[in-house]
Coordinates of C-alpha atoms in Angstrom, one line a residue:
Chain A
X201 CA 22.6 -17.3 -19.0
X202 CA 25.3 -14.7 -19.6
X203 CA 25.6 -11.8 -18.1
X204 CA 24.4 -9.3 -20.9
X205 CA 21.1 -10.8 -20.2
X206 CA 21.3 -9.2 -16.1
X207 CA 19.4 -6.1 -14.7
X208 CA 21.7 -3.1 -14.1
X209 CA 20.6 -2.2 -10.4
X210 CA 20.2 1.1 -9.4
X211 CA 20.2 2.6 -5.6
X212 CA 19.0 5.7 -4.0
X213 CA 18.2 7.0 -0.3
X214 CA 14.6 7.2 -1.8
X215 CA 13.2 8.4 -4.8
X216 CA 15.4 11.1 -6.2
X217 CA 17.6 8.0 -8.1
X218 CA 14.4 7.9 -10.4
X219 CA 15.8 10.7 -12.4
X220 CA 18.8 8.9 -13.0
X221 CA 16.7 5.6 -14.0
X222 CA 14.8 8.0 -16.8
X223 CA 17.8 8.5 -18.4
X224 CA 19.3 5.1 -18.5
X225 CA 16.0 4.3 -19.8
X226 CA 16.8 7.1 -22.7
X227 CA 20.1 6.5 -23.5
X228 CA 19.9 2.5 -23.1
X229 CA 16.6 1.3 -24.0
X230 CA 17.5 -2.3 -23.8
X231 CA 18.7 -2.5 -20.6
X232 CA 16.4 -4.7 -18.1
X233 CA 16.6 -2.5 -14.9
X234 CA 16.0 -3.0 -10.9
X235 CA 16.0 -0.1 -8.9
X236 CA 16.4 -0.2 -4.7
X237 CA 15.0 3.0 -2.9
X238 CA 15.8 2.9 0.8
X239 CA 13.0 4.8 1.6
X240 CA 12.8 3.7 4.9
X241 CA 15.7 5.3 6.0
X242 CA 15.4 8.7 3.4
X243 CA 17.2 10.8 3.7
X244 CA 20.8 10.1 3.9
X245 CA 21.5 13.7 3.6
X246 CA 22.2 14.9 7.0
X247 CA 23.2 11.4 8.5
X248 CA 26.6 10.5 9.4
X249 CA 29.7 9.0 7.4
X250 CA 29.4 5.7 8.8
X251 CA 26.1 4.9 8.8
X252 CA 25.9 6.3 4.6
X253 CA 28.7 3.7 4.5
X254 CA 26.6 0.4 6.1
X255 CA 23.4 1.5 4.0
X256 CA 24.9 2.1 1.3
X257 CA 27.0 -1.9 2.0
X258 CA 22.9 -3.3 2.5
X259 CA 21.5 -1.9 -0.6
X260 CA 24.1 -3.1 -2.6
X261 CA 24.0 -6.9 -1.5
X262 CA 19.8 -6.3 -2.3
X263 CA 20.6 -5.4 -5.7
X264 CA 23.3 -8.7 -5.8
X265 CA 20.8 -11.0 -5.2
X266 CA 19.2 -9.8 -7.9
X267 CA 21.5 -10.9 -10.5
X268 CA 22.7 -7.4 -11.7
X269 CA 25.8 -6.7 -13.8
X270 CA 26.8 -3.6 -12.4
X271 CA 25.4 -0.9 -9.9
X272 CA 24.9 2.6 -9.9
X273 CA 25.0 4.3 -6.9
X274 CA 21.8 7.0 -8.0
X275 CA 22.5 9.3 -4.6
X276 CA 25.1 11.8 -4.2
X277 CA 25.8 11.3 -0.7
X278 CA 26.5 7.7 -1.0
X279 CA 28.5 7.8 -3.8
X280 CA 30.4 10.9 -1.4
X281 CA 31.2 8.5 1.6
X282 CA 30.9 4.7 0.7
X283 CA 32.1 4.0 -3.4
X284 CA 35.3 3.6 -2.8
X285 CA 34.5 0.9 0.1
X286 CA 31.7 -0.5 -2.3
X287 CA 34.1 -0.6 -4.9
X288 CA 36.8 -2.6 -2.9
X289 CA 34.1 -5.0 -1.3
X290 CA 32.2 -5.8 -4.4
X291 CA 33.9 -7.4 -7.6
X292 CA 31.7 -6.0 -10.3
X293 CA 31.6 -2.5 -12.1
X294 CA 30.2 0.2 -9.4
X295 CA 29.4 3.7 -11.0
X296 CA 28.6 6.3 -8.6
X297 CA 27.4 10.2 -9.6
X298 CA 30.0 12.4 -8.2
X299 CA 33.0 11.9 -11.2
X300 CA 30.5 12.0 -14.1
X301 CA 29.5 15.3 -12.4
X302 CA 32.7 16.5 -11.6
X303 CA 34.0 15.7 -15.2
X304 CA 31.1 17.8 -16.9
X305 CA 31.9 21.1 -15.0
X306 CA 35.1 20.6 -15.2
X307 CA 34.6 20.9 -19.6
X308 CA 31.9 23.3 -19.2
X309 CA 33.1 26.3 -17.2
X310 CA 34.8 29.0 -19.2
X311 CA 36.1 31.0 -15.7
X312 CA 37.0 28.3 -14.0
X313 CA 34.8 29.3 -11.1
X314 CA 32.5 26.2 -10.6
X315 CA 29.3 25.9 -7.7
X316 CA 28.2 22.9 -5.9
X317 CA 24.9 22.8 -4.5
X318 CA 24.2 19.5 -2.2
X319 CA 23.3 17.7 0.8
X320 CA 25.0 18.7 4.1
X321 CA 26.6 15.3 4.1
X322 CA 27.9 15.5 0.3
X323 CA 29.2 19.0 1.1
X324 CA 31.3 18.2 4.2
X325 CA 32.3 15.3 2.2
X326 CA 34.2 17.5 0.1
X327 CA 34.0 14.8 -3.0
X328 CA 33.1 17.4 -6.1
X329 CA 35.8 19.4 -4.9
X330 CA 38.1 16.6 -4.6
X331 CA 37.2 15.4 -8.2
X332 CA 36.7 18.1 -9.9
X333 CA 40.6 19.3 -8.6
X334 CA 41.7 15.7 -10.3
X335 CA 40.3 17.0 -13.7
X336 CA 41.4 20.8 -13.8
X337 CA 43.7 21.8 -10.8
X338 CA 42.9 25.6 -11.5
X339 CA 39.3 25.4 -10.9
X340 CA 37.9 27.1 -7.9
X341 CA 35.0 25.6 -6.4
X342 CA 32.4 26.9 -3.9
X343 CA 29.6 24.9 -2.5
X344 CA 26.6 25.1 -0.7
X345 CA 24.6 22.6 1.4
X346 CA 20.6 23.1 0.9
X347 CA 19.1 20.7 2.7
X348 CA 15.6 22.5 2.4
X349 CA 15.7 21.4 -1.3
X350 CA 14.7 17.7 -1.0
X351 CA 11.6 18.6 1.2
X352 CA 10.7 21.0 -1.0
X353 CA 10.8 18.8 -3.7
X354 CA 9.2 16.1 -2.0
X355 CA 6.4 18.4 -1.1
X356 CA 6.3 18.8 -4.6
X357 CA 6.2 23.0 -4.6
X358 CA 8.7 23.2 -7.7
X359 CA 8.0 27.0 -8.8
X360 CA 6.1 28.3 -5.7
X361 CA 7.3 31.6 -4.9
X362 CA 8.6 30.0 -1.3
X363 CA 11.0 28.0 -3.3
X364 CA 12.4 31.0 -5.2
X365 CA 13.2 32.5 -1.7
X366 CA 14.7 29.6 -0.1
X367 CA 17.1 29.3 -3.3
X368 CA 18.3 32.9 -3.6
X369 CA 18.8 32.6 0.6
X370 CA 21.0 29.7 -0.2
X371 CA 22.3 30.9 -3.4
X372 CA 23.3 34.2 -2.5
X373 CA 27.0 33.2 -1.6
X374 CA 27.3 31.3 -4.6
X375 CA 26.6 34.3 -6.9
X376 CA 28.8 36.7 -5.5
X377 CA 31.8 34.3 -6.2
X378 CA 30.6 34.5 -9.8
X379 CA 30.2 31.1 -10.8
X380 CA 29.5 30.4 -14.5
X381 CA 28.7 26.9 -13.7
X382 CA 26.5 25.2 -11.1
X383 CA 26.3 21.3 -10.6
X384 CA 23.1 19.9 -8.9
X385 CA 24.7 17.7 -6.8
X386 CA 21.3 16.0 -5.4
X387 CA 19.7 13.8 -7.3
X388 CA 16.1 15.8 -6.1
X389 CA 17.6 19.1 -7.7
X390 CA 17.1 18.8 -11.6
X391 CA 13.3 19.0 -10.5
X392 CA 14.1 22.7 -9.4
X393 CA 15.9 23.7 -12.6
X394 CA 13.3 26.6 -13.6
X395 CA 14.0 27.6 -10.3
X396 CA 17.9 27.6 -10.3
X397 CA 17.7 28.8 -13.7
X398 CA 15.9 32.5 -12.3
X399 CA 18.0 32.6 -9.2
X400 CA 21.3 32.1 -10.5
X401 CA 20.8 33.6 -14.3
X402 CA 20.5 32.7 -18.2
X403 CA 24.2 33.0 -18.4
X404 CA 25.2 30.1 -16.0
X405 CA 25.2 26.4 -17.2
X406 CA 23.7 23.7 -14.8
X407 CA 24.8 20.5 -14.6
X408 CA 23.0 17.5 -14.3
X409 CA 24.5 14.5 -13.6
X410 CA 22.1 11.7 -14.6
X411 CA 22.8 12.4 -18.3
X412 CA 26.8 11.8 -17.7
X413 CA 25.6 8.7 -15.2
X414 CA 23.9 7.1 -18.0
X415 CA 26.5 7.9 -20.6
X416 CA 29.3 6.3 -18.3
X417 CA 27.5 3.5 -17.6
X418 CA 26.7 2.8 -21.4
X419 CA 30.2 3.1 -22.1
X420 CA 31.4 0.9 -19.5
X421 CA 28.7 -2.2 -20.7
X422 CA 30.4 -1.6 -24.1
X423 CA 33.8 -1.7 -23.1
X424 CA 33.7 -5.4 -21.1
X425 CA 30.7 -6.2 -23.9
X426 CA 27.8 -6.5 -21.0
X427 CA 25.3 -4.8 -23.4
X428 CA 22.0 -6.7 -24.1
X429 CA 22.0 -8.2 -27.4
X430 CA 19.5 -6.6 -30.0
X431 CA 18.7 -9.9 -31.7
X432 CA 15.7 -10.8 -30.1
X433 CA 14.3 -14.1 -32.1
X434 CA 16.5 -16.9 -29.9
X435 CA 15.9 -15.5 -27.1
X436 CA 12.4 -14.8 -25.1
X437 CA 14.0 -12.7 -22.8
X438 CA 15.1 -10.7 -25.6
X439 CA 11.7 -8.6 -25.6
X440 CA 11.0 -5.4 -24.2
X441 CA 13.1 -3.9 -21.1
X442 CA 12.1 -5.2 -17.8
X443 CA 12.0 -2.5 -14.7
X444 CA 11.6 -3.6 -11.3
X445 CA 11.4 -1.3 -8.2
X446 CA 11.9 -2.3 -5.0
X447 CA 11.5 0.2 -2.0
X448 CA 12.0 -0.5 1.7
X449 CA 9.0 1.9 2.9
X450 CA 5.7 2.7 0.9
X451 CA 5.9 6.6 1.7
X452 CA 3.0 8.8 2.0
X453 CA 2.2 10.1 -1.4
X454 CA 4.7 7.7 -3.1
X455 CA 2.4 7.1 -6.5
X456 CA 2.9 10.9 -6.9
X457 CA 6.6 11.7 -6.2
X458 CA 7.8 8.7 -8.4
X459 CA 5.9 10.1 -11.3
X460 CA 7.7 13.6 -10.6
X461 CA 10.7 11.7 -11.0
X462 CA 10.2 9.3 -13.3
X463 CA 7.5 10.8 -15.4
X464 CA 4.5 8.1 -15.7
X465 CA 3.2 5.7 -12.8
X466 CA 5.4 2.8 -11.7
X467 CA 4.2 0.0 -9.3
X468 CA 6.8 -0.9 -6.4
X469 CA 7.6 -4.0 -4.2
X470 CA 8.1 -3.2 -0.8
X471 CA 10.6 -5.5 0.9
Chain B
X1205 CA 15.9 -2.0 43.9
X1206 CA 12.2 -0.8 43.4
X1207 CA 11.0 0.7 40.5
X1208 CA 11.1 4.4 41.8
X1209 CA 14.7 4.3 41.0
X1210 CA 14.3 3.5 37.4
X1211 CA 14.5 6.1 35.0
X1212 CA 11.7 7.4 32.9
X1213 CA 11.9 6.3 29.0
X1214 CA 11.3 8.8 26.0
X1215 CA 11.6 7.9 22.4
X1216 CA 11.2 10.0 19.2
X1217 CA 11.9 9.3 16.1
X1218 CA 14.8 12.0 16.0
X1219 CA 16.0 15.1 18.7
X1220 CA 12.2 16.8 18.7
X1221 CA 11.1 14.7 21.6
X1222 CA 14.1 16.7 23.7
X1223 CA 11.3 19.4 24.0
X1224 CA 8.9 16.7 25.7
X1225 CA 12.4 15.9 27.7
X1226 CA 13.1 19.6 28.5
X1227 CA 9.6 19.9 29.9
X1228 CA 9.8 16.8 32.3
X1229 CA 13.0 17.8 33.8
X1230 CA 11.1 21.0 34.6
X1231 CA 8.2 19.5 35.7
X1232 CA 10.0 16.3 37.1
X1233 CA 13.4 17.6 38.0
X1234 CA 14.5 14.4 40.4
X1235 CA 13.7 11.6 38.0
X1236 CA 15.9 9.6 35.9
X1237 CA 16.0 10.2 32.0
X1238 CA 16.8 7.9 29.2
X1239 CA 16.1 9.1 26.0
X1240 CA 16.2 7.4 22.4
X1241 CA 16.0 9.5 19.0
X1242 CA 15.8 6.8 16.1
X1243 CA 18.3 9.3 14.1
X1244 CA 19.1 7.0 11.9
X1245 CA 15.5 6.5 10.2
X1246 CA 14.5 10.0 10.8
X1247 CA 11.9 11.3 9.9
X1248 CA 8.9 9.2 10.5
X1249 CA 6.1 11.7 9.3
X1250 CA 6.3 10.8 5.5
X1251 CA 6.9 7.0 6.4
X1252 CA 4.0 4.8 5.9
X1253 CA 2.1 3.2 9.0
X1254 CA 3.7 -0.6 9.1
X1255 CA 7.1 1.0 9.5
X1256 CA 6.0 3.4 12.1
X1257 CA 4.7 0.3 14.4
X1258 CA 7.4 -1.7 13.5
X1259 CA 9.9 1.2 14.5
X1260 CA 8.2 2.0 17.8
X1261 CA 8.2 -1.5 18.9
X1262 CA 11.9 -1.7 18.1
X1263 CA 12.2 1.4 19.9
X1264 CA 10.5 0.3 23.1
X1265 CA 12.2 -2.6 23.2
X1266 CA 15.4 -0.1 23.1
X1267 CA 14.5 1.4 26.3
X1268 CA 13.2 -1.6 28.3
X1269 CA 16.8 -2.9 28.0
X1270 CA 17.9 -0.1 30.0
X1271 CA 15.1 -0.7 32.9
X1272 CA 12.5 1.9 32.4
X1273 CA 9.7 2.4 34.8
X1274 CA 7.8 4.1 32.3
X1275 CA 7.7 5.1 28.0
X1276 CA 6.5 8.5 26.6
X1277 CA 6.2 8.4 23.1
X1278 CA 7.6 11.6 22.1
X1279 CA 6.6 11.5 18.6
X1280 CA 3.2 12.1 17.2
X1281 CA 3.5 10.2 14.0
X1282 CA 4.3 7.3 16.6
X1283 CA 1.7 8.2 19.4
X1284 CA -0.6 8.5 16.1
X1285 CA -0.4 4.9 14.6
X1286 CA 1.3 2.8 17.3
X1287 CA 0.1 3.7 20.7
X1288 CA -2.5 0.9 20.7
X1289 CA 0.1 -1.5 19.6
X1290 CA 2.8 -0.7 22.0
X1291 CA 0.1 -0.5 25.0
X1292 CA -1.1 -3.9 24.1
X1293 CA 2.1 -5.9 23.6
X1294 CA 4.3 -4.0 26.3
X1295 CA 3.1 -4.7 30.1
X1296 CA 4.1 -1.0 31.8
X1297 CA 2.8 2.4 31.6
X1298 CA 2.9 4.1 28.1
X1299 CA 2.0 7.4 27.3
X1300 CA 1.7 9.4 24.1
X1301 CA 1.8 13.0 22.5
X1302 CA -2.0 13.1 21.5
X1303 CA -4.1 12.7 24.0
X1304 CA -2.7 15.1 26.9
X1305 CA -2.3 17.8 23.6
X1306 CA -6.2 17.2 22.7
X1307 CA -7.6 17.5 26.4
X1308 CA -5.9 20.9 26.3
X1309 CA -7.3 21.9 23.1
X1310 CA -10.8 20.9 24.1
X1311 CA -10.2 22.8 27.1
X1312 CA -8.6 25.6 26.0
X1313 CA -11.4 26.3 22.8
X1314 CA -13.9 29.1 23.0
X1315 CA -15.7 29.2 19.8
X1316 CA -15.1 25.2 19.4
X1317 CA -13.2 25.7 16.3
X1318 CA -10.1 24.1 16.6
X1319 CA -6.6 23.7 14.2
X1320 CA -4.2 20.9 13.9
X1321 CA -0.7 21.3 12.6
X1322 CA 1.2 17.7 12.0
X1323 CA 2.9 15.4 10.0
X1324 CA 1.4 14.1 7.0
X1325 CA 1.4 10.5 8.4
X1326 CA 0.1 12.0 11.8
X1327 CA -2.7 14.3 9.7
X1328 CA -3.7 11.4 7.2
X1329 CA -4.1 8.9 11.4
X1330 CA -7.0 11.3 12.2
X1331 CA -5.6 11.1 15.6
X1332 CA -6.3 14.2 17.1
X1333 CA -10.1 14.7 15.5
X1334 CA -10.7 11.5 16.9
X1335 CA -9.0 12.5 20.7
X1336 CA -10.3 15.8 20.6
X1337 CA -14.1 14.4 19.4
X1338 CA -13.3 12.2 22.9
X1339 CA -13.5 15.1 24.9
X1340 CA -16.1 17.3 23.1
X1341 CA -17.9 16.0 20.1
X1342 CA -18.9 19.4 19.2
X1343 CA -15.7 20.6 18.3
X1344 CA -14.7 21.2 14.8
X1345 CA -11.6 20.2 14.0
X1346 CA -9.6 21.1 11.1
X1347 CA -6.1 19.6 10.1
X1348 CA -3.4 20.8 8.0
X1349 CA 0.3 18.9 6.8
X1350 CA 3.1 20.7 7.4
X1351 CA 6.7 18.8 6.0
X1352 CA 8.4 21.3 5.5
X1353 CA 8.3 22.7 9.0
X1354 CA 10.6 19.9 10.5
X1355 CA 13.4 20.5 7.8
X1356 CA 13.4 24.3 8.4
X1357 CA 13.9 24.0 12.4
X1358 CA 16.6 21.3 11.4
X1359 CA 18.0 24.0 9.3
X1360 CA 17.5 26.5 12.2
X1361 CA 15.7 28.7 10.2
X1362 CA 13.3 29.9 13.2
X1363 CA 12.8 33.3 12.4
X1364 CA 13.1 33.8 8.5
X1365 CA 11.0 35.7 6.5
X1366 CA 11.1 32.2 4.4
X1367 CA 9.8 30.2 7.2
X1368 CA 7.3 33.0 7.8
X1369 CA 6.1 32.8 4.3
X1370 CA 6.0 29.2 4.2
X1371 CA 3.8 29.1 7.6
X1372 CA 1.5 31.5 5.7
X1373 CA 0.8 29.0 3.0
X1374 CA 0.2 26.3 4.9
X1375 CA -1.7 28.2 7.6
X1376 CA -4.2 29.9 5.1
X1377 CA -7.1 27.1 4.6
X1378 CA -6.9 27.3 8.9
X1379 CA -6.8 31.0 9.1
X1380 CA -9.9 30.8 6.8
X1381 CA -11.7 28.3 9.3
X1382 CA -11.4 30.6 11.8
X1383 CA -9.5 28.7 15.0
X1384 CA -9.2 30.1 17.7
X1385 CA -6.9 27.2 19.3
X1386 CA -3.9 25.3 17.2
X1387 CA -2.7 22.4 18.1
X1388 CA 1.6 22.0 17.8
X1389 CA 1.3 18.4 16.7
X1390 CA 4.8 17.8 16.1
X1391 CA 8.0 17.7 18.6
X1392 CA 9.7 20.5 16.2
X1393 CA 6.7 22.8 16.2
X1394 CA 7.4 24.9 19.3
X1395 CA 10.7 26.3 17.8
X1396 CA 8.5 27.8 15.5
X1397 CA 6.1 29.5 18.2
X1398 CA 7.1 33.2 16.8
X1399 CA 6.4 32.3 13.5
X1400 CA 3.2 30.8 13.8
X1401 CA 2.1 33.4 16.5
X1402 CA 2.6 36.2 13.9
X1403 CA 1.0 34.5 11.3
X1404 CA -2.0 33.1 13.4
X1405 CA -2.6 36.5 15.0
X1406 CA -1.9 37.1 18.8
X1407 CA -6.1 35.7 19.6
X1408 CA -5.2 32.4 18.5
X1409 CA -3.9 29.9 21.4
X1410 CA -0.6 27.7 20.5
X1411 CA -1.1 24.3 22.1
X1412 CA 2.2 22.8 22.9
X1413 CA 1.7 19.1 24.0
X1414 CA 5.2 18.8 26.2
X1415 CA 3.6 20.7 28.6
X1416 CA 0.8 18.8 29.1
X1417 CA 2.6 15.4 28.3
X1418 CA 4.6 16.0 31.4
X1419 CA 2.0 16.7 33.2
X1420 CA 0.4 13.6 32.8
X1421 CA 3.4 11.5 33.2
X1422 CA 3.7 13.0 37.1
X1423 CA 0.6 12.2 37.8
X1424 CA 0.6 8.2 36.5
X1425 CA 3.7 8.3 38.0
X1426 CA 2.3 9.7 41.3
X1427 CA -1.3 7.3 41.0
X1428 CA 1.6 4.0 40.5
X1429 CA 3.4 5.4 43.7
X1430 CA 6.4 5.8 41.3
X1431 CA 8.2 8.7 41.8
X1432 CA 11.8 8.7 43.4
X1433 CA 11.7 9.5 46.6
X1434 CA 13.6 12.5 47.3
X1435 CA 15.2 10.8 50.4
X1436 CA 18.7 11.4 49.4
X1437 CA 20.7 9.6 52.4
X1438 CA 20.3 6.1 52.0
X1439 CA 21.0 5.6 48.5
X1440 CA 24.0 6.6 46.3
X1441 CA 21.3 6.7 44.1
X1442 CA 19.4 9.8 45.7
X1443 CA 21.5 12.3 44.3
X1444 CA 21.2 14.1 41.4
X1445 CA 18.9 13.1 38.5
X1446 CA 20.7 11.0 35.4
X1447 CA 19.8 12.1 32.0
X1448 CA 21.1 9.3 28.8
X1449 CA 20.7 9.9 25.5
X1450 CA 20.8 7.4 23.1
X1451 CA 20.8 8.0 19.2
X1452 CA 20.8 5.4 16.1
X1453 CA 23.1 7.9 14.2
X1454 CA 25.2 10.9 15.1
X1455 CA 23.7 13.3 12.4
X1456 CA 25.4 16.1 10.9
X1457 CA 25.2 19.1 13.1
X1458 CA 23.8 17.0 15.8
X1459 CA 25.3 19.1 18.9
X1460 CA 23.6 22.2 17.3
X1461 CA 19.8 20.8 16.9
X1462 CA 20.6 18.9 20.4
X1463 CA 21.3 22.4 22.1
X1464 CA 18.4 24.2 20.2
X1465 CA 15.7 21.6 21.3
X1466 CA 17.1 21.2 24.7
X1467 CA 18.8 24.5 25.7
X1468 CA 22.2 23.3 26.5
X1469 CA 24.8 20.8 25.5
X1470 CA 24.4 17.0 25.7
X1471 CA 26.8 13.9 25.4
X1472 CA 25.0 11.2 23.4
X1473 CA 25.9 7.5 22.7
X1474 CA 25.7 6.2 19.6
X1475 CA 23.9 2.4 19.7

């Protein structure tokens, strides 16, 4: 069967990729989809460069023998250390969710003073600097590595006065450089948007990547004509989207924070 | 050579089993160390239970390669679900967080109210109602999750007024119970003594299991006729004491959380 007719895989650290799976489930409705959360391992946040780079190798051959037509790498950090490698080592169409990111600021800010907010490990990585520089040379951009934001998220305290503390104390610095735009670089973050939103002010745009993610990966299926087909009578896989998730560790509380992310109940394969 | 020469071996599922390590080289200053922190699947206390046995045993294994005479399981989300395991399928001495942490607590208790501060996978084992009910089945325990503590001594936030308000949500439903005894069930916990002093009120006693871990490792060691001899002439061996630390990953800021669990600098190798 041709290719249209594959899953496009999707991995993450853990759960956080779920928000990028809602919106490819938005934007491309058709699309069968398997998603791999390496929740066994979670986080890869404050882990080094070379081990991001073999996980991030492992989860990609687990999505391969799955058939899929491309891959989206749904976590910031490995899309930091390990796309390029992924990229060289795998012949089919990798999309990670630092570029999409980067390209949004870089259209969005009217100063040209852009803020990053992400893991340790994407931080020190320096890759939304890096990209953002390859779109718009004169932007300035200052980031800031909050790696009390996942568990917070995990622990699912999204507007808990607690929350609001810990992201002025990590957004102070940000604010003084007077940003006017501030890119969620965590895949966890869009969850604490009403809390960004009072910390940093009405006036400064936030970017979220999974809605460039899903609109780069649509437009790369159309370009090499990988989109599913719409005709559905010849075919019976040509009925409703299929979603698979697959997870290498059933977490404590995992029923609940993949609804947070994903927004209704999913049922998982641990393997 | 005999056993007494070997070196004692500590496991954790990251750096927080340094403070049970810190505690035996005061307590145990002429024995041999070799410790192993799992960095790489850090943390453990959201994980489910199958990967927690299946990562001890991996662990174990870890340290019998290098000729142990002994394991502490410096973890309690390990010493929680796989102690039984481990004890079972591994033929030398094994000790755990729990029990030596629950003695103390049943000890220590006046008014036989007692609080337990964990992991959620180390809360939802019942471990410590079940040690503590060992010792004194009239003491009422109650137990309270606390995720976010391990992130915020990662971040080395020990003496915010974040951290402080976070240990005052979590600590409320105790507070209410009125404890007069809390039990640190979690490696990173003591860091946070000042915190949780203030917030518990000065009458309340802090029950900080490496102390009482080490205490029971001298004496199996001293009931096996284990210890190294402090005969230093013979051997090249009898000099000074031989600490190893052995890590899965080298994480981001590692040499910082190292020194802050420890109290001074360490060289680890990466396996």
């Amino acid at each position: 069967m041709s290719l249209n007719y594959s899953p496009i895989g999707v991995f993450d650290s853990g759960l956080g990729g779920l928000t990028v799976v809602k919106e490819l489930i938005r934007q491309l409705p058709r699309e069968h989809i398997v998603y791999y959360g390496d929740t066994a391992r979670v986080p890869y946040g404050t882990k080094s460069k070379e081990s991001i780079i073999r996980f991030s190798h492992e989860n990609t051959r687990i999505l391969l023998k799955r058939n899929v037509k491309m891959v989206v790498v749904a976590c910031n950090t490995s899309s930091s250390y390990a796309l390029v490698q992924l990229r060289k080592h795998f012949h089919l169409p990798i999309v990670g969710v630092i570029d999409p990111g980067a390209r949004k600021a870089a259209e969005v800010t009217r100063n040209r003073k852009v803020g990053v907010i992400a893991t340790p490990a994407t931080v020190n990585s320096r890759s939304y600097a890096r990209a953002i520089f390859r779109y718009d040379r004169a932007i300035q951009v200052s980031s800031q590595a909050c790696p009390l934001f996942v568990p917070l998220v995990e622990e699912g305290w999204l507007r808990k006065p607690v929350t609001t503390a810990v992201a002025r104390e990590y957004l102070k610095p940000l604010r003084k450089t007077g940003v006017d735009t501030l890119v969620l670089g965590c895949t966890h973050y869009p969850l604490l948007k009403s809390v960004l939103k009072d910390v940093m002010g009405a006036k400064v745009a936030l970017v979220d990547s999974a809605t460039e993610v899903a609109a780069e990966v649509k437009r790369i299926l159309q370009d090499r004509q990988l989109l599913r087909p719409s005709a559905v009578r010849l075919f019976p896989s040509g009925r409703r989207a299929r979603y698979s998730f697959l997870i290498s560790d059933r977490p404590q509380q995992f029923e609940k924070t993949a609804r947070e992310f994903l927004g209704y109940n999913i049922k998982a394969v641990k393997i």
